[in-house]
CSV table of C-alpha atoms in Angstrom, one decimal:
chain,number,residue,atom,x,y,z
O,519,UNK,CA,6.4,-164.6,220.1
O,520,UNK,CA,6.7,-167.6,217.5
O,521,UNK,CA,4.0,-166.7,214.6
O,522,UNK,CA,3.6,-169.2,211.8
O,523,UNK,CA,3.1,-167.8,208.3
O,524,UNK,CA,1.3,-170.1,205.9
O,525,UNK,CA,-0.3,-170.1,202.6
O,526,UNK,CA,-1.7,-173.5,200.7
O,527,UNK,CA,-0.3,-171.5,197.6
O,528,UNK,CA,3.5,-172.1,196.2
O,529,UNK,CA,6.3,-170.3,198.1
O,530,UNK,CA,9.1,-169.3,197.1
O,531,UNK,CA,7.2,-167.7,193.8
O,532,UNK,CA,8.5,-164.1,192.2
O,533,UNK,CA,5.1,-162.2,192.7
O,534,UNK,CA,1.4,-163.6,194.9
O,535,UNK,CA,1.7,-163.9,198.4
O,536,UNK,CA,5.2,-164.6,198.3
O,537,UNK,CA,7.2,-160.8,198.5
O,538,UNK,CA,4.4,-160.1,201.3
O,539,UNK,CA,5.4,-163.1,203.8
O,540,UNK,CA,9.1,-162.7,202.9
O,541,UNK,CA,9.1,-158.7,204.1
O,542,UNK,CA,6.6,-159.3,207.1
O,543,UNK,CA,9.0,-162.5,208.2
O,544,UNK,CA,11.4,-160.1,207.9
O,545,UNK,CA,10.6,-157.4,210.0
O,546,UNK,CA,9.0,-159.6,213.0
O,547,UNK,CA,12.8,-161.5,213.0
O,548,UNK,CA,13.8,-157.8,213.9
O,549,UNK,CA,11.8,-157.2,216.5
O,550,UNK,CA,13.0,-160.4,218.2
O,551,UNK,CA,10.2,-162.9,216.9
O,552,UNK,CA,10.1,-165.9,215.9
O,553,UNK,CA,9.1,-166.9,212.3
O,554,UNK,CA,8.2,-169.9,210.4
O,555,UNK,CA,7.3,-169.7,206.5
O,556,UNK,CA,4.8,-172.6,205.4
O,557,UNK,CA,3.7,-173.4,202.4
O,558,UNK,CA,3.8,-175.3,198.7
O,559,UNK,CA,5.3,-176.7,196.1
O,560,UNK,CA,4.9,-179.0,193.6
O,561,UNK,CA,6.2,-182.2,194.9
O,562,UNK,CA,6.1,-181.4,198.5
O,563,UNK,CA,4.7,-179.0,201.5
O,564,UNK,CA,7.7,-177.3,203.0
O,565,UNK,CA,9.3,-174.7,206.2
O,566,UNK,CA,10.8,-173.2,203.8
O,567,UNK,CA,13.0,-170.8,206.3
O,568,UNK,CA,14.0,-174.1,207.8
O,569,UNK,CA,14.7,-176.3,204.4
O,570,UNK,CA,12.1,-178.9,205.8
O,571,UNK,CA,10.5,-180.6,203.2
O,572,UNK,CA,7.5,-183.7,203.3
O,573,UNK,CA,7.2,-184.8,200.3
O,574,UNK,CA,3.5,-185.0,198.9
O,575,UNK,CA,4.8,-189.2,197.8
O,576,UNK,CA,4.7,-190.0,201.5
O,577,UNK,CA,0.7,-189.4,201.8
O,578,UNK,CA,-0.7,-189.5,198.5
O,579,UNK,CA,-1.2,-193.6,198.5
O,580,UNK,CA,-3.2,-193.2,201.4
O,581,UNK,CA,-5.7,-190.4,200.6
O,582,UNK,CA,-6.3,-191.8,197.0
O,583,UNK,CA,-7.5,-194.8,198.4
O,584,UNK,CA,-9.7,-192.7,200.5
O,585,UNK,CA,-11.0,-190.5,197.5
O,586,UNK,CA,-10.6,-192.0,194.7
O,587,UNK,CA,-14.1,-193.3,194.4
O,588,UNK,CA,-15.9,-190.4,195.9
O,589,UNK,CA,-18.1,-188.1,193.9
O,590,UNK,CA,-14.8,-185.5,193.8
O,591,UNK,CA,-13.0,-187.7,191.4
O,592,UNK,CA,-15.7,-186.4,188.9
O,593,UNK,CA,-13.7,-183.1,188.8
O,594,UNK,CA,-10.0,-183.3,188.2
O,595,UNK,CA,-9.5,-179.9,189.6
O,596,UNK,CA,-11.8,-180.2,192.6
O,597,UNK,CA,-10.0,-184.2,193.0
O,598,UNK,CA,-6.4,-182.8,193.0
O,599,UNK,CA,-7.1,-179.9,195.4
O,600,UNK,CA,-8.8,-181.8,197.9
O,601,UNK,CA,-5.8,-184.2,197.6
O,602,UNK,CA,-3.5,-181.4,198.2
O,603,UNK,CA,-5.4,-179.6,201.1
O,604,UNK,CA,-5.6,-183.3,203.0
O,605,UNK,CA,-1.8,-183.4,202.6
O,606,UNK,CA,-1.6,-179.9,203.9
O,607,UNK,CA,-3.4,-181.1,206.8
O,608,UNK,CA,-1.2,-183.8,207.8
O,609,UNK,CA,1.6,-182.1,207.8
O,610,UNK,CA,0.5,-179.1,209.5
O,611,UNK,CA,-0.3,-181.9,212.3
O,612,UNK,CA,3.4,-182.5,212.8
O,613,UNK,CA,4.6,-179.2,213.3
O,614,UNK,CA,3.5,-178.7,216.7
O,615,UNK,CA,1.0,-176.3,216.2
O,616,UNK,CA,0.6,-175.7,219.9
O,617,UNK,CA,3.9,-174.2,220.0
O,618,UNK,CA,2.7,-171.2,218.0
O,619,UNK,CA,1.1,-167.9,219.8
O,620,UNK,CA,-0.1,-167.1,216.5
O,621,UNK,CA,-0.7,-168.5,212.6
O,622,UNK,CA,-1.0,-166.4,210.1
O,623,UNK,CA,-2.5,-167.6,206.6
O,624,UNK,CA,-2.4,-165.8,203.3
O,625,UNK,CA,-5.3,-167.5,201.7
O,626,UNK,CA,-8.8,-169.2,202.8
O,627,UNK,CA,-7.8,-172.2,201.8
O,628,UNK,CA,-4.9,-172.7,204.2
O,629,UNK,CA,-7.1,-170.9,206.7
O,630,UNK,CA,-9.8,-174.1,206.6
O,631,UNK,CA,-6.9,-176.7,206.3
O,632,UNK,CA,-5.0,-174.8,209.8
O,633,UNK,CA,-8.4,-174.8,211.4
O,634,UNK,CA,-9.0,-178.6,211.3
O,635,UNK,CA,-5.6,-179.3,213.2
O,636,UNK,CA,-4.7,-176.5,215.3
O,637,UNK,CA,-5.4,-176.5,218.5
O,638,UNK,CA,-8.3,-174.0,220.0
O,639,UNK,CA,-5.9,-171.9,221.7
O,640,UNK,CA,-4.1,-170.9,219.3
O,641,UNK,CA,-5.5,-167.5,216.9
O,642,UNK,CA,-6.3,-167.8,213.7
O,643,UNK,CA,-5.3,-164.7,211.2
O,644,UNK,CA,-6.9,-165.5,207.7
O,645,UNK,CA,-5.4,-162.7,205.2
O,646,UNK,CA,-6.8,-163.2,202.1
O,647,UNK,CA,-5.1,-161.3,199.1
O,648,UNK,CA,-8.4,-161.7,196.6
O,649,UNK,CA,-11.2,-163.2,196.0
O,650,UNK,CA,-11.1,-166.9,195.3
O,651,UNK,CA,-14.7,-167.6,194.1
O,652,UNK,CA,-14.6,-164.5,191.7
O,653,UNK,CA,-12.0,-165.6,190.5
O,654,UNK,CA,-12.8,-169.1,189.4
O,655,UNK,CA,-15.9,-167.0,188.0
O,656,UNK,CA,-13.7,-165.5,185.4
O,657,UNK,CA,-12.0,-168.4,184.9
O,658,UNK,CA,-15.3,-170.4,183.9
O,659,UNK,CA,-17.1,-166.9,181.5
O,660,UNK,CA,-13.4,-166.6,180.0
O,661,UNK,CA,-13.2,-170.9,178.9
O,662,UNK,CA,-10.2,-171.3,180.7
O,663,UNK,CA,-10.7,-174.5,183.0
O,664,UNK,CA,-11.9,-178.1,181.5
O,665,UNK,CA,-15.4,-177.9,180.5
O,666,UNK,CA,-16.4,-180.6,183.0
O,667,UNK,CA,-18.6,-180.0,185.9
O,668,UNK,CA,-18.3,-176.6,186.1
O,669,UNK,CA,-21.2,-176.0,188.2
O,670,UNK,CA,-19.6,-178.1,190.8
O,671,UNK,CA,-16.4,-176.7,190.6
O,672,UNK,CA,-17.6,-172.7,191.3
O,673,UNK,CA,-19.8,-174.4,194.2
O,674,UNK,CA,-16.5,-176.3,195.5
O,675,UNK,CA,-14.2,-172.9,195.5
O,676,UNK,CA,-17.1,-170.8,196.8
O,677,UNK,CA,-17.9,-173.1,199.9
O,678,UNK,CA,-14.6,-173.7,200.7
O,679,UNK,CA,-13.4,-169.8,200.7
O,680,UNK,CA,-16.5,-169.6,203.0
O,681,UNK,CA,-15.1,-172.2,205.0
O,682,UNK,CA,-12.0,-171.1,205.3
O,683,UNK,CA,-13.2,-167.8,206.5
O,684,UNK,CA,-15.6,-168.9,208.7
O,685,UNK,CA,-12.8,-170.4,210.3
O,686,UNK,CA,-10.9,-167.3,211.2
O,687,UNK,CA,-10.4,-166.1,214.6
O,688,UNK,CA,-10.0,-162.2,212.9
O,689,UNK,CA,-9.7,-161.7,209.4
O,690,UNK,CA,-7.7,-158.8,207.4
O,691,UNK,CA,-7.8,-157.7,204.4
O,692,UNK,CA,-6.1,-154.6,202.6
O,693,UNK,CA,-9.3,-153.2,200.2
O,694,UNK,CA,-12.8,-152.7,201.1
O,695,UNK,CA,-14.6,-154.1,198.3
O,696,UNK,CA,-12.8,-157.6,199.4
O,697,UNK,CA,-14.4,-156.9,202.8
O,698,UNK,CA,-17.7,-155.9,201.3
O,699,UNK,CA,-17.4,-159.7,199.6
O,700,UNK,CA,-16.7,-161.5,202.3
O,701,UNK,CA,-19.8,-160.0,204.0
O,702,UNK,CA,-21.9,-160.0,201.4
O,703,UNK,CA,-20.9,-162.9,199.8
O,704,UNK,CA,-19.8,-165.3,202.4
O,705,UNK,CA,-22.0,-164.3,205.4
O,706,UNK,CA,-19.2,-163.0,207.2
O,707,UNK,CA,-19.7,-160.3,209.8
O,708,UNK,CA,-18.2,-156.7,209.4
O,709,UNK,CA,-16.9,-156.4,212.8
O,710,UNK,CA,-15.2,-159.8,212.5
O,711,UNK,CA,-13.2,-158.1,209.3
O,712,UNK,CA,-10.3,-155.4,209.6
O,713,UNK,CA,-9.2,-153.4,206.4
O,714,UNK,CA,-5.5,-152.5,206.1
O,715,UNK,CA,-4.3,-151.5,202.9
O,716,UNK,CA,-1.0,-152.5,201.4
O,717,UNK,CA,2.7,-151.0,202.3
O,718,UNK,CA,6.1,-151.7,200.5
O,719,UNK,CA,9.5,-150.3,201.9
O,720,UNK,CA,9.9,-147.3,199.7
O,721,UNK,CA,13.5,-146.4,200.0
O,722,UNK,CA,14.8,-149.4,198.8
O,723,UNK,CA,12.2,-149.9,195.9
O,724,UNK,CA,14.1,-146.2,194.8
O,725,UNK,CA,17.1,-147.3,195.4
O,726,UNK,CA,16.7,-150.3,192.8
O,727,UNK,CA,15.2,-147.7,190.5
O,728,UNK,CA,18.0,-146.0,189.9
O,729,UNK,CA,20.2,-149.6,189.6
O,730,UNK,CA,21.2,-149.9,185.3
O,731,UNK,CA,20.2,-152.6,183.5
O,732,UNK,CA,20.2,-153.5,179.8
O,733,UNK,CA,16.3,-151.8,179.3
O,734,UNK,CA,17.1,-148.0,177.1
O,735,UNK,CA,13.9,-145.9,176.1
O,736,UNK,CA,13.7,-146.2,172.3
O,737,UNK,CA,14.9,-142.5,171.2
O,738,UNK,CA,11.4,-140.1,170.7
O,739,UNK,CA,9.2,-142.9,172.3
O,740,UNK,CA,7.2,-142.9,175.7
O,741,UNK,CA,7.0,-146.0,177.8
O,742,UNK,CA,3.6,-148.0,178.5
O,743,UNK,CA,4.4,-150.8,181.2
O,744,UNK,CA,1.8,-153.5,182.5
O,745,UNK,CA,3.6,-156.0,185.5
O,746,UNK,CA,1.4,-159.1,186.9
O,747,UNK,CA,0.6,-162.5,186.0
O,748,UNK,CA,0.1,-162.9,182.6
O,749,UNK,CA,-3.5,-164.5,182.8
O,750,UNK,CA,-7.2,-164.1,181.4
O,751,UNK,CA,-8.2,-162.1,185.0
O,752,UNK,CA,-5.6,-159.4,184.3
O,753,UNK,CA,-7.1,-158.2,181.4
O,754,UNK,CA,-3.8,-158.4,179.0
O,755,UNK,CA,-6.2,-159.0,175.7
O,756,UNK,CA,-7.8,-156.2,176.1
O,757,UNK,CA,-4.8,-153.9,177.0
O,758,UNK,CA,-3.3,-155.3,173.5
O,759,UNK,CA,-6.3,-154.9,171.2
O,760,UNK,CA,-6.5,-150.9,172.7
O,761,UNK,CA,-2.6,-150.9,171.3
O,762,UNK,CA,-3.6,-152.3,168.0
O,763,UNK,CA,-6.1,-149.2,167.7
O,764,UNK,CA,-3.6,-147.0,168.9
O,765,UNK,CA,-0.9,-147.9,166.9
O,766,UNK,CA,-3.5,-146.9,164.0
O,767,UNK,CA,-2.9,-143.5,164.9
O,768,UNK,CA,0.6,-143.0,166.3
O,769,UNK,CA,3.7,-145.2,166.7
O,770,UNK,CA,5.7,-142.6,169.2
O,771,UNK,CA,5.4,-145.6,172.2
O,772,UNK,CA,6.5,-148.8,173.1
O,773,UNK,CA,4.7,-151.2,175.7
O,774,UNK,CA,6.5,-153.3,177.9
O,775,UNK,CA,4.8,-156.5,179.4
O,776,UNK,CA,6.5,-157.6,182.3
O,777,UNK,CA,5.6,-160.8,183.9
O,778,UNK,CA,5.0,-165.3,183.1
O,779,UNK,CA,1.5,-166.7,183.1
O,780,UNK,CA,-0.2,-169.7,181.3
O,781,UNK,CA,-1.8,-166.8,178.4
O,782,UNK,CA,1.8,-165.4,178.1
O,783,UNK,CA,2.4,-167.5,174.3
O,784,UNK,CA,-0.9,-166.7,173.4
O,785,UNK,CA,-0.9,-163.2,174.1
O,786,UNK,CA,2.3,-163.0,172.0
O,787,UNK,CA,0.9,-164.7,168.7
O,788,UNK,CA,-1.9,-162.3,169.5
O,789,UNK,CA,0.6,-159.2,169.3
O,790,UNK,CA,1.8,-160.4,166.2
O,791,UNK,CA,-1.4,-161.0,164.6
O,792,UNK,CA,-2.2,-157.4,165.9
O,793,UNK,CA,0.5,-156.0,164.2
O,794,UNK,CA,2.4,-155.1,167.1
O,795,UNK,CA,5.3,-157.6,166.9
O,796,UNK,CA,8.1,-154.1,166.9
O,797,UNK,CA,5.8,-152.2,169.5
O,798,UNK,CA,5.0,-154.4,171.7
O,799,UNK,CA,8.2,-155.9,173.9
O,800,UNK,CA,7.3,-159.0,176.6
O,801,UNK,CA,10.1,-158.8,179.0
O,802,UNK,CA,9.1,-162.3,180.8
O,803,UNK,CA,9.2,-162.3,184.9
O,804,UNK,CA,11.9,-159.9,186.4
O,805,UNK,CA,13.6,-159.3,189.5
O,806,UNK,CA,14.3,-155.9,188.2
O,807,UNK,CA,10.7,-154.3,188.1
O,808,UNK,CA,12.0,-150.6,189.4
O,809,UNK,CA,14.0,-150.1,187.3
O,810,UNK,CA,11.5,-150.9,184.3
O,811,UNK,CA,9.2,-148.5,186.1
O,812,UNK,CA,11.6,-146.1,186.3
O,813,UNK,CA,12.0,-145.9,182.4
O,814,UNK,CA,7.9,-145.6,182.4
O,815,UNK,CA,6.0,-143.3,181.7
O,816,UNK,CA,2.1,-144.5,181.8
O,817,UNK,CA,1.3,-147.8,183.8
O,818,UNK,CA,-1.9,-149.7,183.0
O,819,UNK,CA,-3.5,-152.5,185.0
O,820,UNK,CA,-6.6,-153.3,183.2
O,821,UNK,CA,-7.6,-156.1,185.6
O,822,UNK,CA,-11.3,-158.0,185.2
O,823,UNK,CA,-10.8,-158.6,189.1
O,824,UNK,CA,-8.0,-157.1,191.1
O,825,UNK,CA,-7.4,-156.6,195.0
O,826,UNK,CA,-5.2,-154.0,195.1
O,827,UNK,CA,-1.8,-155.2,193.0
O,828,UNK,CA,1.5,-154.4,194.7
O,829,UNK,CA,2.2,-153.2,190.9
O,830,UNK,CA,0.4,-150.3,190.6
O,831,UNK,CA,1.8,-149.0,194.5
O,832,UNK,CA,5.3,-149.3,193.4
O,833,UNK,CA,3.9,-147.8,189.6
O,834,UNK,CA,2.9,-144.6,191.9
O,835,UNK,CA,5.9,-144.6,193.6
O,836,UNK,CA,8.2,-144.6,190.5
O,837,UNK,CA,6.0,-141.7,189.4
O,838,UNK,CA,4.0,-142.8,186.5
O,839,UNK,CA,0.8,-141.6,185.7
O,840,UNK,CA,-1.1,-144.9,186.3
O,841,UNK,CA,-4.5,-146.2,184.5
O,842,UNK,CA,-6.4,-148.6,186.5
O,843,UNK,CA,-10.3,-150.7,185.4
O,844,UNK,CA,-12.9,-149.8,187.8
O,845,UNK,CA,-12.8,-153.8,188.8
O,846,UNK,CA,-12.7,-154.4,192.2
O,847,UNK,CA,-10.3,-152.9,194.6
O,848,UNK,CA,-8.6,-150.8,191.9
O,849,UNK,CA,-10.4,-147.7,192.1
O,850,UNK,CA,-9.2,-147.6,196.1
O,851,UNK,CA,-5.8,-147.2,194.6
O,852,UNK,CA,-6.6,-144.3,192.4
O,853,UNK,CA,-7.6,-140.9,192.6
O,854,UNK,CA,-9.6,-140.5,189.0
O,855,UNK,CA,-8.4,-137.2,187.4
O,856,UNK,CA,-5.7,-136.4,190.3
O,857,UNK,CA,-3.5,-139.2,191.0
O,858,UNK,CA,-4.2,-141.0,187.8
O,859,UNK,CA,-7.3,-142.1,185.6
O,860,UNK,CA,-9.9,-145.3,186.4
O,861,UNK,CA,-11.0,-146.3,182.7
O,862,UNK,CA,-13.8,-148.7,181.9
O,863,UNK,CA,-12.9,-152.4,182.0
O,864,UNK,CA,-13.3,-154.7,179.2
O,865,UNK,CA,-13.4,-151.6,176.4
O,866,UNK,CA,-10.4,-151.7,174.6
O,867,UNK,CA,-11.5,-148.2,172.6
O,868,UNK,CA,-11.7,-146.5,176.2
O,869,UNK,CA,-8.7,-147.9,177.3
O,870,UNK,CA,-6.8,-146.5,173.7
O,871,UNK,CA,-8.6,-143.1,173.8
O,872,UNK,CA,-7.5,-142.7,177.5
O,873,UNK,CA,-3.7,-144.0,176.2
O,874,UNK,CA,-3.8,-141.3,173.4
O,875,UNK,CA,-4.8,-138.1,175.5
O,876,UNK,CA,-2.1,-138.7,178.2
O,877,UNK,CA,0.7,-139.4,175.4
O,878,UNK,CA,-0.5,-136.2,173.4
O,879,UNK,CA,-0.8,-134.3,176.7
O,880,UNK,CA,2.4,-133.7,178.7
O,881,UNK,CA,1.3,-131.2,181.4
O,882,UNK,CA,-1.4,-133.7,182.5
O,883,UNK,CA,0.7,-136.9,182.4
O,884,UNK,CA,3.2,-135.2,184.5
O,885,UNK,CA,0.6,-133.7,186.5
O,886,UNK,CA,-0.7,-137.3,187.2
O,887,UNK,CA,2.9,-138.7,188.1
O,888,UNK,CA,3.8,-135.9,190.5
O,889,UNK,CA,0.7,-136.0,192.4
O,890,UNK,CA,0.7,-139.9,192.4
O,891,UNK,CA,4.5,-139.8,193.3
O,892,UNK,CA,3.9,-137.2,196.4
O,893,UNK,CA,0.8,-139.3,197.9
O,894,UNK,CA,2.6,-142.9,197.5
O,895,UNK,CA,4.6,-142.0,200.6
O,896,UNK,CA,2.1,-141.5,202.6
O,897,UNK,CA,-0.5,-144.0,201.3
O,898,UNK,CA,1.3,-146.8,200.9
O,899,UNK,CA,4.3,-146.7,204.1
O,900,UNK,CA,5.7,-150.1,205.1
O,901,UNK,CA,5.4,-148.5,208.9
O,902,UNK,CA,1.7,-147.6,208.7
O,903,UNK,CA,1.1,-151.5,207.7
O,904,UNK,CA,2.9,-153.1,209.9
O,905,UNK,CA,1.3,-150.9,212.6
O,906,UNK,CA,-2.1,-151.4,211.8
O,907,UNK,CA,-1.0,-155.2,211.9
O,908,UNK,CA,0.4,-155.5,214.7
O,909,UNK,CA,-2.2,-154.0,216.7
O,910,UNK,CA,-4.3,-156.5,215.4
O,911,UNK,CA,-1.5,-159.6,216.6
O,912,UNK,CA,-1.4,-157.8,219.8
O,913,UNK,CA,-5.5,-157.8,220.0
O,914,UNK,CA,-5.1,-161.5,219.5
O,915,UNK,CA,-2.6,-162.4,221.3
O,916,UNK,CA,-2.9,-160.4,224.1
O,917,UNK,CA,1.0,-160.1,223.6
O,918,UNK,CA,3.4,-157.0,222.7
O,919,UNK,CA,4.9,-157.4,219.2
C-alpha cells in the first residue's frame, strides 16, 4: 500500500507526534509499504522522507489578501493558524492525494485540512494524541496566551477539533478518557472511535539504558526525574514548589528536569528563588532519555492534562516507581498502590508527602519498580500496537498490511 502520514504540527521535533510517525513509517517500510511523512515547519510544509519542501512565501501573498480583513484578523493566534491550515491545504492538493490507499493524520487539525482536498475514496485515519480544546483551556485559566479575544479563540480550537473529527472516516486514539471527550465533548459517536493504547520497541529503549553518558548519581542521593515539554499543562510549578517543601525536610535527592519549553527560564529563576538552585538540575532536551531513566529512581509526571505521555511507559520500563496526577489519561497508565502511585493534581503538599514516603521507604519503592517493570512488557509491546493498528488499516482499506 502507499499510506500518507501527516500532522499540521512540526516534524522533525525531539518529542509530540514526531518519535510515533518516525517508528510506525518505519515498520510499514518493512513490511513492503510505502510511506510518505507530511508535515510542518516554520518557513515551509514539507515530505520530509523525500526532502520536498513548499515554502509557506509562495502562498502567503495570496491568502492575506483573502483574510486579512475578515473578522479572524481580530485574533493573532486564530489569524496565523488559519493562514497556516490554508497553506496546508494547498499543498496537500499537489501531492496527488488519489495516489494514497490510506492518510493517516496525527492531529484534528490536519484531519479537517486532508478532508477538504482529498478525494472521497480515499480513508481518512484521524489519530489524535490529546485534546486540543482542553488544552487551549489551560492555556487561557493559566494566562499564557494574549489576553485578546479569548472567548473567540477557545470557540475557534474547539470547533475546529470538532471539525477535524467529524471529518474522519475512523478515528483512534490510545486512552479512553480522550475517547470519552470526543464523544462527549464533540458529538462524536463511540462506535466511530477505536482505543489502542501506546507501544514503544522495548529492547532497544534497554539497550540505550545501559549506553554511558556524562550523568553520575550524586554519592547517598536518590534520583527524582520529570521528561516532557517544559510548559504550564505539564504541571512543572507545582512539581517544584512540592521540592521546595521537601527539601525543608531532607536533602538526600536530586531532581532532574529533562526537556525545552517556553516556561523552561521561568521555571529556573523559580528554582532558584525556591532555594533549590544545588537540588534541582535542568538537563534541557536529550536524545539520551534511557539512560537518565536508568539512573532514576522515582519518576513524576504531574500533568494538568495528559493523554498518556510516551514518558511515563518508558519511566515503567526502566523500572522506576512512577507518580502520575489523576488528569486525564494518566491514571490508565498506572496501577495506584501496585504499579506506582496516582497523587492529586495541582497540590504541591500531596505531591511532597507522596515524594517523602517512597524515598524513606525502600521495600515499597522497589516494590513499585519491579511490578511496574514486569507489566511494561506486556502493557506497552510495540507488536500489540501495531496489531491493533493494522487491523484497523486493513478494516479500511479492505487491503492486507
Amino acid at each position: 500500500m502507499k499510506i500518507l502520514l501527516a500532522t499540521y504540527w512540526e516534524i522533525p521535533h525531539l518529542g509530540g507526534v514526531w518519535p510515533l510517525m518516525q517508528r510506525l513509517a518505519q515498520t510499514l517500510t518493512e513490511k513492503g509499504h510505502e510511506v510518505d511523512l507530511f508535515g510542518n515547519h516554520e518557513a515551509y510544509f514539507h515530505l520530509y522522507n523525500r526532502r520536498k519542501k513548499y515554502m509557506k512565501l509562495d502562498y502567503r501573498p495570496l491568502l492575506e489578501a483573502h483574510l486579512g480583513s475578515t473578522r479572524l484578523a481580530q485574533s493573532p493566534i486564530i489569524y496565523s493558524t488559519e493562514i497556516d491550515r490554508y497553506m496546508m491545504e494547498l499543498v496537500l492538493s499537489r501531492l496527488k492525494l488519489a495516489n494514497y490507499d490510506l492518510i493517516h493524520v496525527h492531529d484534528a487539525i490536519a484531519g479537517r485540512a486532508v478532508a477538504r482536498v482529498k478525494p472521497p475514496h480515499v480513508p481518512l485515519l484521524v489519530n489524535p494524541h490529546g485534546s486540543l480544546k482542553g488544552e487551549i483551556r489551560l492555556l487561557i485559566e493559566s494566562r499564557s496566551l494574549p489576553d485578546i479575544h479569548l472567548d473567540l479563540l477557545y470557540q475557534y480550537y474547539a470547533r475546529m477539533e470538532t471539525a477535524g473529527l467529524m471529518s474522519a472516516t475512523h478515528i483512534t486514539t490510545s486512552s479512553k478518557w480522550l475517547k470519552q471527550i470526543f464523544v462527549q465533548e464533540h458529538g462524536i459517536e463511540a462506535g466511530h472511535i477505536t482505543v489502542s493504547p501506546y507501544g514503544i520497541s522495548i529492547p532497544p529503549f534497554i539497550s540505550k539504558m545501559r549506553i554511558q553518558n556524562e550523568a553520575v548519581r550524586p554519592p547517598g542521593k536518590k534520583i527524582i526525574t520529570f521528561a516532557g515539554r517544559i510548559v504550564h499543562l505539564k504541571g512543572v510549578e507545582i512539581l517544584l514548589y512540592a521540592l521546595h517543601s521537601l527539601h525543608q525536610h531532607r536533602q538526600d535527592w536530586e531532581c532532574w528536569i529533562i526537556g525545552d519549553g517556553d516556561r523552561r527560564e521561568g521555571y529556573m529563576s523559580l528554582a532558584a528563588t525556591l532555594g533549590l538552585k544545588n537540588a534541582v538540575r535542568f538537563y534541557g532536551p536529550r536524545q539520551d532519555i534511557p539512560r537518565l531513566l536508568a539512573l532514576t529512581d522515582i519518576y513524576v509526571q504531574p500533568s494538568l492534562q495528559d493523554n498518556q505521555p510516551l514518558s511515563v511507559i518508558e519511566a515503567q520500563i526502566a523500572g522506576n516507581a512512577v507518580m502520575v496526577s489523576p488528569a486525564t489519561g494518566l491514571p490508565e497508565m498506572v496501577e495506584h498502590g501496585v504499579t506506582g502511585w496516582v497523587v492529586p493534581a495541582n497540590e504541591p503538599q500531596a505531591w511532597c508527602d507522596h515524594l517523602n514516603e517512597l524515598l524513606s521507604n525502600q521495600a515499597l519503592r522497589t516494590k513499585l519498580q519491579n511490578e511496574a517493570k514486569r507489566r511494561a512488557a506486556a502493557q506497552w509491546s510495540l507488536d500489540r500496537y501495531h496489531r491493533e493498528l493494522f487491523s484497523l488499516y486493513h478494516k479500511l482499506t479492505r487491503k492486507r498490511v
